[in-house]
PDB file of C-alpha atoms in Angstrom:
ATOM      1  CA  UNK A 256       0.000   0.000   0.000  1.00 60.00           C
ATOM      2  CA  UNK A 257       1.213   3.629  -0.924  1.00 67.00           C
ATOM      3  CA  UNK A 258       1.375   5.811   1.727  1.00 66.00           C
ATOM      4  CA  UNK A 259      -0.310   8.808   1.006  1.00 71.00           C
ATOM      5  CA  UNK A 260       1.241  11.603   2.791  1.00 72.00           C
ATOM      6  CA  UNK A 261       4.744  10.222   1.222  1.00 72.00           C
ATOM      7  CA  UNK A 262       5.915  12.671  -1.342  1.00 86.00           C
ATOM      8  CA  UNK A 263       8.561   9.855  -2.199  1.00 88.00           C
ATOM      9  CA  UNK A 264       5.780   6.949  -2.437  1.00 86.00           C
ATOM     10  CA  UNK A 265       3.663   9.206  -4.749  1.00 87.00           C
ATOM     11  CA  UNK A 266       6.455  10.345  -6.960  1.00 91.00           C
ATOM     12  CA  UNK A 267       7.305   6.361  -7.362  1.00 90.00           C
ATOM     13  CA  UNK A 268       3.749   5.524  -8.394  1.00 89.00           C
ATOM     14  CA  UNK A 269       3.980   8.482 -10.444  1.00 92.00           C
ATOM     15  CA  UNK A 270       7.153   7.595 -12.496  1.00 95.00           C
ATOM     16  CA  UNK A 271       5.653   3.736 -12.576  1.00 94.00           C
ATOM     17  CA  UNK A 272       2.348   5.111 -14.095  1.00 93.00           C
ATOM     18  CA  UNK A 273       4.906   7.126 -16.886  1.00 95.00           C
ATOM     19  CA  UNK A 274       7.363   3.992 -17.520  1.00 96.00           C
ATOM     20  CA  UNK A 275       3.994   1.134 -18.108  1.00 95.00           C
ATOM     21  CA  UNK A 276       2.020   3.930 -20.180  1.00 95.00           C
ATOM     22  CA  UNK A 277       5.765   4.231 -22.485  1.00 95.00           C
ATOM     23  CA  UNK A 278       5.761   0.405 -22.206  1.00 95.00           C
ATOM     24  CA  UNK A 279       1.429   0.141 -22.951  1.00 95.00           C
ATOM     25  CA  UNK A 280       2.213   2.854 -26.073  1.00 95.00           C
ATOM     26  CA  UNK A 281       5.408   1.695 -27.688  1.00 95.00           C
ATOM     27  CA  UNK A 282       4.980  -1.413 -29.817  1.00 95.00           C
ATOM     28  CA  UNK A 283       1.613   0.324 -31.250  1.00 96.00           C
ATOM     29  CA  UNK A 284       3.276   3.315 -31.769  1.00 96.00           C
ATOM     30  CA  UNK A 285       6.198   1.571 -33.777  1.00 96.00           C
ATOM     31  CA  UNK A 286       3.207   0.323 -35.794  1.00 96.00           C
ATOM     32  CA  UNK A 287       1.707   3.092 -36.108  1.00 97.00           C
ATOM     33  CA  UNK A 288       5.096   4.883 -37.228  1.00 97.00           C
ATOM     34  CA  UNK A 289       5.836   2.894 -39.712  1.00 96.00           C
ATOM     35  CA  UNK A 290       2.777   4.124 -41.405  1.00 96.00           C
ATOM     36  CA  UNK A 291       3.230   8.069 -40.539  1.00 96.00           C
ATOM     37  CA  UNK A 292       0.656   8.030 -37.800  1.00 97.00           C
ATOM     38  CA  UNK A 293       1.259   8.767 -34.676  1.00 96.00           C
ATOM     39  CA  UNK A 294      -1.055   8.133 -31.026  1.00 95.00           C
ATOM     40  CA  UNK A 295      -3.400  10.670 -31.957  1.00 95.00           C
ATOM     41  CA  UNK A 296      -4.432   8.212 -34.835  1.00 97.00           C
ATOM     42  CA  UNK A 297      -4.679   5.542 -32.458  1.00 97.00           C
ATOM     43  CA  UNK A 298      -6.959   7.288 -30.299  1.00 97.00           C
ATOM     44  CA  UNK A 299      -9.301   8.205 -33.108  1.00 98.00           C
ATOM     45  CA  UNK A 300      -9.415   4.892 -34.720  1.00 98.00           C
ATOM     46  CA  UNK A 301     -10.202   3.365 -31.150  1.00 98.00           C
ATOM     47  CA  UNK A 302     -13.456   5.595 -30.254  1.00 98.00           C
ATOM     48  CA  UNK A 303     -14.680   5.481 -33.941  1.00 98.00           C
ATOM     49  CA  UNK A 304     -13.901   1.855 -34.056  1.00 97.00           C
ATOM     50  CA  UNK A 305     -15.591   1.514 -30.655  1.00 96.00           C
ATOM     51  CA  UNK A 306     -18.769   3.859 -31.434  1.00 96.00           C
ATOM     52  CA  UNK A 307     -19.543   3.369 -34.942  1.00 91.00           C
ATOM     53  CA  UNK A 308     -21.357   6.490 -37.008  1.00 95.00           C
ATOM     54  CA  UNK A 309     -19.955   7.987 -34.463  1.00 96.00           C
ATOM     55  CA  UNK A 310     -20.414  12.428 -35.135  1.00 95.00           C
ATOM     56  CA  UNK A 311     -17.372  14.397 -35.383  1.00 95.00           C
ATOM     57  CA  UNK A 312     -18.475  16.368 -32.448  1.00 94.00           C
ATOM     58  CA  UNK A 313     -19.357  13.746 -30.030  1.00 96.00           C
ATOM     59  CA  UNK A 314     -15.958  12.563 -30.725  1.00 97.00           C
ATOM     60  CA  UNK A 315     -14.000  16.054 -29.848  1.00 96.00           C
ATOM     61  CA  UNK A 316     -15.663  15.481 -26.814  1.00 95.00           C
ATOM     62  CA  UNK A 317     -14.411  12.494 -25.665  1.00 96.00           C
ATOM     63  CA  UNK A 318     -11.085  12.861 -26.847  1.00 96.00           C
ATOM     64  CA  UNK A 319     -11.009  16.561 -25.211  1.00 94.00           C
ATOM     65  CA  UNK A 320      -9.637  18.212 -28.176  1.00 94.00           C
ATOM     66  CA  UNK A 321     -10.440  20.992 -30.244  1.00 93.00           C
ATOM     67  CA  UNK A 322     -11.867  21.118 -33.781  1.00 93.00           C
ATOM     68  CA  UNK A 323      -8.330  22.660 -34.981  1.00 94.00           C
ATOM     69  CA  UNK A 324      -6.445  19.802 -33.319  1.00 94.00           C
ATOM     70  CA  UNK A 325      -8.558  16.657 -34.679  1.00 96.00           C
ATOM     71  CA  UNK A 326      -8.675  18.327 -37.535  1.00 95.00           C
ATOM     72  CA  UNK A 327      -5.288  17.736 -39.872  1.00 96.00           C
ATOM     73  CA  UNK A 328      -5.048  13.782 -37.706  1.00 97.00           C
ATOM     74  CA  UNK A 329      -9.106  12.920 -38.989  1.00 97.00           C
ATOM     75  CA  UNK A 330      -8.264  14.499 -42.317  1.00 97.00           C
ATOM     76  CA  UNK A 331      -5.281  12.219 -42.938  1.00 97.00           C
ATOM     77  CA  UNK A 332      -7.326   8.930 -41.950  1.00 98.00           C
ATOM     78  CA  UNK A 333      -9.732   9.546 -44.171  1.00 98.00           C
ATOM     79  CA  UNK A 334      -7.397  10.102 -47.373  1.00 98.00           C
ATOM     80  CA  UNK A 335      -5.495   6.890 -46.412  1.00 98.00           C
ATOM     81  CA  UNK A 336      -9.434   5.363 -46.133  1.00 98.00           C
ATOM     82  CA  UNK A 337      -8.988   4.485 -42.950  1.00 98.00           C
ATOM     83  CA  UNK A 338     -11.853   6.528 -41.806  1.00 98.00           C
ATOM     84  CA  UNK A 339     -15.126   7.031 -43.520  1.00 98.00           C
ATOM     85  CA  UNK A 340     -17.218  10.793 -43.242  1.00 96.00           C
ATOM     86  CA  UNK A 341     -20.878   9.875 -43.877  1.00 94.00           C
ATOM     87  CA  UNK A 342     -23.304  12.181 -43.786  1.00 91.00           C
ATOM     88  CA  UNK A 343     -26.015  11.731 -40.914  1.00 86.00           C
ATOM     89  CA  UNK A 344     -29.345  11.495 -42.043  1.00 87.00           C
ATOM     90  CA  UNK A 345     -31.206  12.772 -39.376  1.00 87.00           C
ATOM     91  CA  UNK A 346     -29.243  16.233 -40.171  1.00 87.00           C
ATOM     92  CA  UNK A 347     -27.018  17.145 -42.689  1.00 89.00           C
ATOM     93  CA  UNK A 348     -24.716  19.450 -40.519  1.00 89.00           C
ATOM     94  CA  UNK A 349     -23.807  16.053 -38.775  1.00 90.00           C
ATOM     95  CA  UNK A 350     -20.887  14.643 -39.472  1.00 94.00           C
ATOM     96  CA  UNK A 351     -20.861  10.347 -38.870  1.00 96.00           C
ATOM     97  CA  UNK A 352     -17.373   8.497 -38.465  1.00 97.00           C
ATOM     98  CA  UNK A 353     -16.664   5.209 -39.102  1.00 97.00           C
ATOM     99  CA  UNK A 354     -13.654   2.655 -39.455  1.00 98.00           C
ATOM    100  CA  UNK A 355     -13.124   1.013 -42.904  1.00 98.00           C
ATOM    101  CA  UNK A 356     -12.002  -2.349 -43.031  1.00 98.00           C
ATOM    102  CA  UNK A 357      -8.670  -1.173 -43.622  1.00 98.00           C
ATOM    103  CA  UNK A 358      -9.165   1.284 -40.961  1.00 98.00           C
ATOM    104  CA  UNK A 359     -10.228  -1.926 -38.779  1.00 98.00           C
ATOM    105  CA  UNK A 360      -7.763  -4.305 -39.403  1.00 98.00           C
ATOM    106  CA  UNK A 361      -4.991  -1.532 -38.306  1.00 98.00           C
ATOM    107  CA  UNK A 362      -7.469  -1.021 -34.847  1.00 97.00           C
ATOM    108  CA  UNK A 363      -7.702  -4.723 -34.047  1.00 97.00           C
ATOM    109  CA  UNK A 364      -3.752  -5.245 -34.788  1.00 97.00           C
ATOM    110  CA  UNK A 365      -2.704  -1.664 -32.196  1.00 97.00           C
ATOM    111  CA  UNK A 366      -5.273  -2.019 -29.700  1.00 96.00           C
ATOM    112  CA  UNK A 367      -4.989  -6.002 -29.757  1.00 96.00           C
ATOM    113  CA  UNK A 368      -1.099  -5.695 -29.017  1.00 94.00           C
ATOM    114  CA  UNK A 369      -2.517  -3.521 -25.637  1.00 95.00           C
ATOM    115  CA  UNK A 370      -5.276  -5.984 -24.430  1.00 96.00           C
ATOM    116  CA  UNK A 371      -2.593  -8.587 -24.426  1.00 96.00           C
ATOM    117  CA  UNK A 372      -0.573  -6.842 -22.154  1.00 93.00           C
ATOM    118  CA  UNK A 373      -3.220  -5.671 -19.782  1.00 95.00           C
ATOM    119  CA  UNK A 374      -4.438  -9.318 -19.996  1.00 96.00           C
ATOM    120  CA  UNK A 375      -1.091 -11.196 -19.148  1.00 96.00           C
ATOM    121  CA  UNK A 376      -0.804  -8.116 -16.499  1.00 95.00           C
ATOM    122  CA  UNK A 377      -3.858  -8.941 -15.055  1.00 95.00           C
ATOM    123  CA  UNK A 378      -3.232 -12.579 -14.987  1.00 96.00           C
ATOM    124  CA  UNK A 379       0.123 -12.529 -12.962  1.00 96.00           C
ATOM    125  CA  UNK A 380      -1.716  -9.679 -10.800  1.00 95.00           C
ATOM    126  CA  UNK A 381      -4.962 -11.683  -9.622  1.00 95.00           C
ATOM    127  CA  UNK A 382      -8.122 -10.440  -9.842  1.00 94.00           C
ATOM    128  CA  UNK A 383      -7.767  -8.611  -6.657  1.00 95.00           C
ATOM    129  CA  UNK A 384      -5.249  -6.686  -7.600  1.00 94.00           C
ATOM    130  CA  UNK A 385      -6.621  -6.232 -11.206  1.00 94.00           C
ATOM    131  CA  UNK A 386     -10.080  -5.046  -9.652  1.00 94.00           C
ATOM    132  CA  UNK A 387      -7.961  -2.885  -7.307  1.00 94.00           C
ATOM    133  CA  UNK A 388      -6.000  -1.545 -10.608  1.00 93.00           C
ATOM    134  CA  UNK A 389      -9.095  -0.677 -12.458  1.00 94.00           C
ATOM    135  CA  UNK A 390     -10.477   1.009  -9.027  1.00 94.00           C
ATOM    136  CA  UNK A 391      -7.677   3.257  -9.039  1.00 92.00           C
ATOM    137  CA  UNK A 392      -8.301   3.964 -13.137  1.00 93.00           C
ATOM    138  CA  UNK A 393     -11.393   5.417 -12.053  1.00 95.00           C
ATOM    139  CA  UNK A 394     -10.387   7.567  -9.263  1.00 92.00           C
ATOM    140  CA  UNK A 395      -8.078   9.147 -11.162  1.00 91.00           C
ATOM    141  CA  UNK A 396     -10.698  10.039 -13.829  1.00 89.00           C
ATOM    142  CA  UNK A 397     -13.189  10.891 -11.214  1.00 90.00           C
ATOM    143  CA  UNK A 398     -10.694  13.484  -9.974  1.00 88.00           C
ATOM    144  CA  UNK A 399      -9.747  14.991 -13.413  1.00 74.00           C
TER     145      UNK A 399
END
């Protein structure tokens, strides 16, 4: 247990938490630099891929960006037809995302490389300490 009024405790969960994000990001962002896409890309292929006809708004939401910053990352999926723009048709201002089956394939193959790790993590954990982990997750959102 991490003692809470230890400056030195929290620091060490701290640089922990940045070390296994570099280790949870790195082999999909190889991947995804091999192509010219970065973890911006990833992001956007997970929600779409996750919420399909998803609108472009809705989306700047969750990923807490602004129009100007999804902007050139969206743009670039969808000339490389990773991404398709529909048009909704309960409005035409609306903007619908989804994932081509190119667009996917890449999905499945980054965030499938990140399950696997949380998955043999969890399984050398327990379930304790995996219910404990995801507990924690949540707090930290709760708090943002």
């Amino acid at each position: 247990m991490i003692d809470q009024n230890d400056s030195r405790s929290l620091r060490a969960a701290a640089e922990l938490f940045f070390f296994t994000y570099r280790a949870f990001t790195s082999r999909p962002d190889r991947l995804l630099a091999e192509r010219g896409l970065g973890r911006v890309h990833h992001r956007i292929l997970y929600f779409v891929g996750r919420h399909p006809q998803l609108a472009v708004n809705a989306l700047l939401g969750i990923l807490g960006v602004s129009k100007q910053a999804l902007n050139a990352p969206l743009r670039q999926l969808v000339e490389m037809q990773l991404v398709a723009v529909e048009v909704a048709a309960h409005d035409r201002r609306v903007k619908q995302l989804s994932l081509t089956a190119a667009g996917q394939a890449l999905e499945d193959e980054l965030t499938s490389v990140q399950t696997q790790h949380l998955a043999a993590a969890f399984a050398a954990a327990g379930s304790e300490a995996a219910a404990g982990w995801q507990q924690a997750m949540r707090a930290i959102l709760d708090q943002a």
